[in-house]
Amino acid sequence: MLRDLLFPALVFLHAVLWGAPRNHGRGKIARARYVVHRVGRLPRTQRESSGLARADSVRYLWNHGDSGIPARLTLLEPSGRVLRTLDLAPLPNADWEDLAQDPAGNFYIGDFGNNGNQRRDLAIYRLNPRQARPAVDTIAFRFADQRAFPPRWTQRNFDCEAFFWHNDTLHLFSKSRALKQWAKHYVVPARPGRHVATLRDSIRLNRPITAADISPDGRTVALLAYGGVFFFARQPGQRLFDGRKSFRALPATGQAEGLVFLDDSTFVVSNEKGRLYQAFPR
């Protein structure tokens, strides 16, 4: 129990002090040049922001909270002003961690937070927020390479807080609970049913991954981490982590949990205190 409480703080401190991550044989990680500034803060009742998605208008965002927060989506301005709340009760919120969307306007809520690496009810909920009372489909899954629930401490890399939708596939990224910070890339079909999350790639980034998104043009994947954000250039026929890589430190944002692209280069980040930051290329 004490280890579970101290681990996030120790890893976050390590990530901020360590600086730029090593490449671990997967190519140089360049420095990404972005200007970052705070744009707003969520009301106290809406804090613990964990997932972000664009609304129909790029002026607005959808947000959801972490475990222990009521099952709902909140439409808000980047300043933090709440415009609408979509109540999804009695949908369970065991541990909602990220929010993705597809071009048809469907949202995918990742109920796959797994701090103890022992959950057998991992799920992603699909719904359309345009509907007053949206129907919810469930995408249940398990990790192909998980054999024990939980595994030994050195193998606890089945927590997940990050994913995005692309080409009818959901791309998930693990958050390691072990000392060696490997991020694993899994894929799951974006359709209801029971599925196996297939391992596609892995890379050691030396910091846990807490959110993910893909740019609207499909060329850039952003992985939010403790103390910064990684960018990966997608190349046809290549694994994601083989492409060009860059990193932008975000020490002032604290423990950030949500990230969404507003356009092909501008993105918004939220942290566990409800603060919202916007970043754009320098």
Short mmCIF file of C-alpha atoms in Angstrom, two decimals:
data_model
loop_
_atom_site.label_atom_id
_atom_site.label_comp_id
_atom_site.label_asym_id
_atom_site.label_seq_id
_atom_site.Cartn_x
_atom_site.Cartn_y
_atom_site.Cartn_z
CA MET A 1 0.00 0.00 0.00
CA LEU A 2 2.79 2.45 0.92
CA ARG A 3 4.58 1.65 -2.31
CA ASP A 4 1.42 2.39 -4.33
CA LEU A 5 1.07 5.77 -2.63
CA LEU A 6 4.71 6.84 -2.97
CA PHE A 7 5.41 5.47 -6.44
CA PRO A 8 3.73 8.25 -8.54
CA ALA A 9 5.44 11.05 -6.57
CA LEU A 10 8.87 9.42 -6.77
CA VAL A 11 8.58 8.69 -10.49
CA PHE A 12 7.32 12.21 -11.25
CA LEU A 13 10.21 13.78 -9.34
CA HIS A 14 12.66 11.50 -11.11
CA ALA A 15 11.20 12.36 -14.52
CA VAL A 16 11.40 16.12 -13.97
CA LEU A 17 14.96 16.01 -12.63
CA TRP A 18 16.21 13.49 -15.21
CA GLY A 19 15.57 15.79 -18.17
CA ALA A 20 15.34 14.49 -21.74
CA PRO A 21 14.92 10.68 -21.93
CA ARG A 22 17.42 8.29 -23.47
CA ASN A 23 16.66 6.72 -26.82
CA HIS A 24 17.47 3.12 -25.74
CA GLY A 25 18.45 2.06 -29.23
CA ARG A 26 15.32 3.36 -31.01
CA GLY A 27 16.84 6.52 -32.43
CA LYS A 28 17.52 10.04 -31.22
CA ILE A 29 14.78 11.93 -29.37
CA ALA A 30 14.99 15.54 -30.56
CA ARG A 31 13.81 18.61 -28.71
CA ALA A 32 10.30 19.77 -29.66
CA ARG A 33 9.85 23.53 -29.63
CA TYR A 34 6.48 24.54 -28.24
CA VAL A 35 5.17 27.59 -26.41
CA VAL A 36 3.03 26.55 -23.43
CA HIS A 37 0.74 28.78 -21.40
CA ARG A 38 -2.07 28.27 -18.92
CA VAL A 39 -5.51 29.08 -20.32
CA GLY A 40 -7.97 28.09 -17.59
CA ARG A 41 -9.01 26.00 -14.64
CA LEU A 42 -11.93 23.68 -14.09
CA PRO A 43 -14.42 24.34 -11.26
CA ARG A 44 -13.69 22.42 -8.08
CA THR A 45 -16.48 19.93 -8.79
CA GLN A 46 -14.94 19.10 -12.19
CA ARG A 47 -11.32 18.61 -11.18
CA GLU A 48 -9.38 15.35 -11.34
CA SER A 49 -9.51 15.76 -15.12
CA SER A 50 -8.34 12.55 -16.78
CA GLY A 51 -9.54 12.56 -20.41
CA LEU A 52 -10.05 15.24 -23.07
CA ALA A 53 -11.63 15.25 -26.54
CA ARG A 54 -12.56 17.92 -29.08
CA ALA A 55 -16.18 18.98 -29.38
CA ASP A 56 -17.95 19.69 -32.68
CA SER A 57 -16.57 23.19 -32.41
CA VAL A 58 -12.81 23.37 -31.84
CA ARG A 59 -13.56 26.16 -29.38
CA TYR A 60 -14.88 23.61 -26.87
CA LEU A 61 -13.66 20.45 -25.18
CA TRP A 62 -15.20 17.38 -23.58
CA ASN A 63 -13.72 16.21 -20.28
CA HIS A 64 -14.19 13.34 -17.86
CA GLY A 65 -12.90 12.65 -14.38
CA ASP A 66 -10.90 9.84 -12.81
CA SER A 67 -12.11 7.00 -10.57
CA GLY A 68 -14.43 8.12 -7.78
CA ILE A 69 -15.95 10.84 -10.00
CA PRO A 70 -19.58 10.43 -11.18
CA ALA A 71 -20.00 8.81 -14.60
CA ARG A 72 -20.41 11.88 -16.79
CA LEU A 73 -18.89 13.89 -19.60
CA THR A 74 -18.56 17.66 -19.31
CA LEU A 75 -18.54 20.12 -22.21
CA LEU A 76 -16.40 23.14 -21.41
CA GLU A 77 -14.54 26.13 -22.76
CA PRO A 78 -10.71 26.09 -22.61
CA SER A 79 -11.06 28.67 -19.84
CA GLY A 80 -12.72 25.95 -17.75
CA ARG A 81 -16.28 27.29 -17.89
CA VAL A 82 -18.75 24.40 -17.97
CA LEU A 83 -21.35 24.53 -20.77
CA ARG A 84 -23.09 21.17 -20.44
CA THR A 85 -22.95 17.97 -18.41
CA LEU A 86 -23.90 14.59 -19.88
CA ASP A 87 -24.91 12.17 -17.12
CA LEU A 88 -24.01 8.56 -18.01
CA ALA A 89 -25.18 6.83 -14.83
CA PRO A 90 -25.49 3.93 -14.17
CA LEU A 91 -22.45 3.36 -16.42
CA PRO A 92 -19.63 2.23 -14.08
CA ASN A 93 -16.54 4.35 -13.58
CA ALA A 94 -14.15 1.81 -12.12
CA ASP A 95 -11.19 3.86 -13.34
CA TRP A 96 -11.80 6.06 -16.41
CA GLU A 97 -8.46 7.23 -17.74
CA ASP A 98 -8.71 8.62 -21.27
CA LEU A 99 -11.16 9.77 -23.94
CA ALA A 100 -10.89 9.13 -27.70
CA GLN A 101 -13.16 9.86 -30.66
CA ASP A 102 -13.73 8.78 -34.25
CA PRO A 103 -14.76 10.82 -37.32
CA ALA A 104 -18.40 9.72 -36.94
CA GLY A 105 -18.62 11.60 -33.64
CA ASN A 106 -18.48 8.52 -31.38
CA PHE A 107 -16.56 8.81 -28.13
CA TYR A 108 -14.61 6.00 -26.50
CA ILE A 109 -14.16 6.10 -22.72
CA GLY A 110 -11.22 4.05 -21.50
CA ASP A 111 -12.21 2.30 -18.27
CA PHE A 112 -8.84 0.57 -18.09
CA GLY A 113 -7.01 2.14 -15.16
CA ASN A 114 -5.30 -0.81 -13.49
CA ASN A 115 -2.94 0.38 -10.77
CA GLY A 116 -2.77 -3.04 -9.15
CA ASN A 117 -2.43 -4.89 -12.49
CA GLN A 118 -5.14 -7.29 -11.34
CA ARG A 119 -8.32 -6.18 -13.15
CA ARG A 120 -10.15 -8.70 -15.32
CA ASP A 121 -12.94 -6.30 -16.33
CA LEU A 122 -11.04 -3.88 -18.56
CA ALA A 123 -13.44 -2.06 -20.87
CA ILE A 124 -13.87 0.77 -23.36
CA TYR A 125 -17.34 2.34 -23.69
CA ARG A 126 -18.51 3.70 -27.05
CA LEU A 127 -21.27 6.34 -27.23
CA ASN A 128 -22.33 9.46 -29.11
CA PRO A 129 -22.48 12.60 -26.93
CA ARG A 130 -24.82 14.34 -29.41
CA GLN A 131 -27.62 12.11 -28.12
CA ALA A 132 -29.53 13.25 -25.02
CA ARG A 133 -29.56 9.68 -23.68
CA PRO A 134 -26.78 7.95 -25.62
CA ALA A 135 -26.76 4.19 -26.13
CA VAL A 136 -23.54 2.64 -24.82
CA ASP A 137 -21.63 -0.23 -26.43
CA THR A 138 -18.91 -2.10 -24.54
CA ILE A 139 -15.54 -3.16 -25.90
CA ALA A 140 -14.17 -5.65 -23.35
CA PHE A 141 -10.57 -6.77 -23.66
CA ARG A 142 -7.57 -8.39 -22.04
CA PHE A 143 -3.84 -7.98 -22.70
CA ALA A 144 -2.41 -10.79 -24.81
CA ASP A 145 0.79 -11.04 -22.77
CA GLN A 146 -0.64 -10.88 -19.23
CA ARG A 147 -0.51 -14.24 -17.48
CA ALA A 148 -0.77 -13.35 -13.77
CA PHE A 149 -3.22 -11.05 -11.93
CA PRO A 150 -1.21 -9.33 -10.61
CA PRO A 151 2.22 -10.23 -11.99
CA ARG A 152 5.45 -9.73 -10.07
CA TRP A 153 6.46 -6.10 -9.41
CA THR A 154 9.12 -6.19 -12.13
CA GLN A 155 6.46 -7.14 -14.70
CA ARG A 156 3.65 -4.78 -13.68
CA ASN A 157 3.11 -3.03 -17.00
CA PHE A 158 -0.60 -3.66 -17.56
CA ASP A 159 -1.93 -0.36 -16.24
CA CYS A 160 -3.26 1.89 -19.01
CA GLU A 161 -4.14 5.59 -19.10
CA ALA A 162 -3.70 6.48 -22.78
CA PHE A 163 -5.30 5.63 -26.12
CA PHE A 164 -6.60 7.04 -29.41
CA TRP A 165 -8.77 5.94 -32.35
CA HIS A 166 -7.33 5.56 -35.87
CA ASN A 167 -8.63 3.62 -38.87
CA ASP A 168 -11.20 1.54 -36.92
CA THR A 169 -8.56 0.55 -34.38
CA LEU A 170 -7.95 1.67 -30.80
CA HIS A 171 -4.29 2.19 -29.95
CA LEU A 172 -3.50 1.72 -26.24
CA PHE A 173 -0.31 2.60 -24.36
CA SER A 174 0.70 1.07 -21.04
CA LYS A 175 1.70 2.93 -17.90
CA SER A 176 4.42 0.94 -16.19
CA ARG A 177 4.21 0.39 -12.44
CA ALA A 178 7.71 -1.12 -12.41
CA LEU A 179 10.99 0.76 -12.02
CA LYS A 180 11.98 0.26 -15.66
CA GLN A 181 9.64 2.56 -17.54
CA TRP A 182 8.72 0.69 -20.72
CA ALA A 183 5.70 1.93 -22.67
CA LYS A 184 3.92 -0.83 -24.62
CA HIS A 185 1.75 -0.17 -27.68
CA TYR A 186 -1.33 -2.40 -28.06
CA VAL A 187 -4.17 -2.44 -30.60
CA VAL A 188 -7.83 -3.42 -30.13
CA PRO A 189 -10.65 -3.42 -32.73
CA ALA A 190 -12.94 -0.40 -32.29
CA ARG A 191 -16.10 -2.51 -32.19
CA PRO A 192 -18.22 -4.01 -29.39
CA GLY A 193 -17.39 -7.48 -28.13
CA ARG A 194 -14.63 -9.31 -26.28
CA HIS A 195 -11.17 -8.81 -27.71
CA VAL A 196 -7.50 -9.47 -27.05
CA ALA A 197 -5.24 -6.40 -27.03
CA THR A 198 -2.37 -7.33 -29.34
CA LEU A 199 1.12 -6.08 -28.49
CA ARG A 200 2.55 -4.15 -31.44
CA ASP A 201 5.67 -2.41 -30.06
CA SER A 202 7.43 -1.15 -26.92
CA ILE A 203 9.98 1.50 -26.00
CA ARG A 204 11.72 2.57 -22.81
CA LEU A 205 10.94 6.25 -22.15
CA ASN A 206 11.89 6.45 -18.46
CA ARG A 207 8.56 8.00 -17.47
CA PRO A 208 4.93 6.78 -17.23
CA ILE A 209 2.47 7.57 -20.03
CA THR A 210 -0.79 9.23 -18.91
CA ALA A 211 -2.64 10.26 -22.12
CA ALA A 212 -2.45 9.98 -25.91
CA ASP A 213 -3.87 11.52 -29.04
CA ILE A 214 -3.27 11.59 -32.79
CA SER A 215 -3.28 14.79 -34.85
CA PRO A 216 -6.27 15.30 -37.18
CA ASP A 217 -4.07 14.70 -40.25
CA GLY A 218 -2.93 11.36 -38.75
CA ARG A 219 0.76 12.21 -39.03
CA THR A 220 1.70 12.81 -35.38
CA VAL A 221 1.05 10.83 -32.21
CA ALA A 222 1.48 12.59 -28.86
CA LEU A 223 2.06 10.64 -25.65
CA LEU A 224 1.71 12.66 -22.47
CA ALA A 225 4.07 11.61 -19.69
CA TYR A 226 5.14 12.76 -16.26
CA GLY A 227 6.97 16.04 -16.84
CA GLY A 228 6.59 16.22 -20.63
CA VAL A 229 5.09 15.05 -23.91
CA PHE A 230 6.58 12.81 -26.63
CA PHE A 231 5.83 13.20 -30.33
CA PHE A 232 6.13 10.34 -32.83
CA ALA A 233 5.92 10.82 -36.59
CA ARG A 234 3.82 8.08 -38.19
CA GLN A 235 5.39 6.45 -41.25
CA PRO A 236 3.51 3.95 -43.47
CA GLY A 237 4.75 0.41 -42.95
CA GLN A 238 6.75 1.28 -39.82
CA ARG A 239 6.10 0.61 -36.17
CA LEU A 240 5.19 3.80 -34.33
CA PHE A 241 8.32 3.94 -32.19
CA ASP A 242 10.59 3.56 -35.25
CA GLY A 243 9.60 6.99 -36.58
CA ARG A 244 11.05 10.41 -35.80
CA LYS A 245 10.76 11.24 -32.13
CA SER A 246 10.83 14.48 -30.15
CA PHE A 247 10.12 15.57 -26.59
CA ARG A 248 8.91 18.77 -24.91
CA ALA A 249 9.42 19.08 -21.16
CA LEU A 250 6.35 20.32 -19.24
CA PRO A 251 7.59 20.66 -15.65
CA ALA A 252 5.18 23.49 -14.79
CA THR A 253 2.03 21.51 -15.64
CA GLY A 254 2.37 19.14 -12.67
CA GLN A 255 0.94 15.63 -12.94
CA ALA A 256 -0.84 16.05 -16.28
CA GLU A 257 -3.48 13.45 -17.19
CA GLY A 258 -5.32 14.61 -20.34
CA LEU A 259 -4.19 15.67 -23.82
CA VAL A 260 -6.06 16.51 -27.04
CA PHE A 261 -4.99 18.02 -30.38
CA LEU A 262 -7.03 21.07 -31.42
CA ASP A 263 -5.45 21.02 -34.88
CA ASP A 264 -2.42 19.35 -36.49
CA SER A 265 0.04 21.11 -34.18
CA THR A 266 -1.80 22.82 -31.29
CA PHE A 267 -2.85 20.79 -28.26
CA VAL A 268 -4.38 21.21 -24.79
CA VAL A 269 -3.24 19.48 -21.60
CA SER A 270 -5.13 19.09 -18.32
CA ASN A 271 -3.72 18.07 -14.95
CA GLU A 272 -5.07 16.42 -11.83
CA LYS A 273 -5.68 19.85 -10.25
CA GLY A 274 -8.00 20.87 -13.09
CA ARG A 275 -5.60 23.34 -14.70
CA LEU A 276 -5.69 23.64 -18.49
CA TYR A 277 -2.70 24.49 -20.67
CA GLN A 278 -2.44 25.16 -24.40
CA ALA A 279 0.69 24.53 -26.49
CA PHE A 280 1.56 25.59 -30.02
CA PRO A 281 4.77 25.40 -32.10
CA ARG A 282 7.35 28.11 -31.64
#
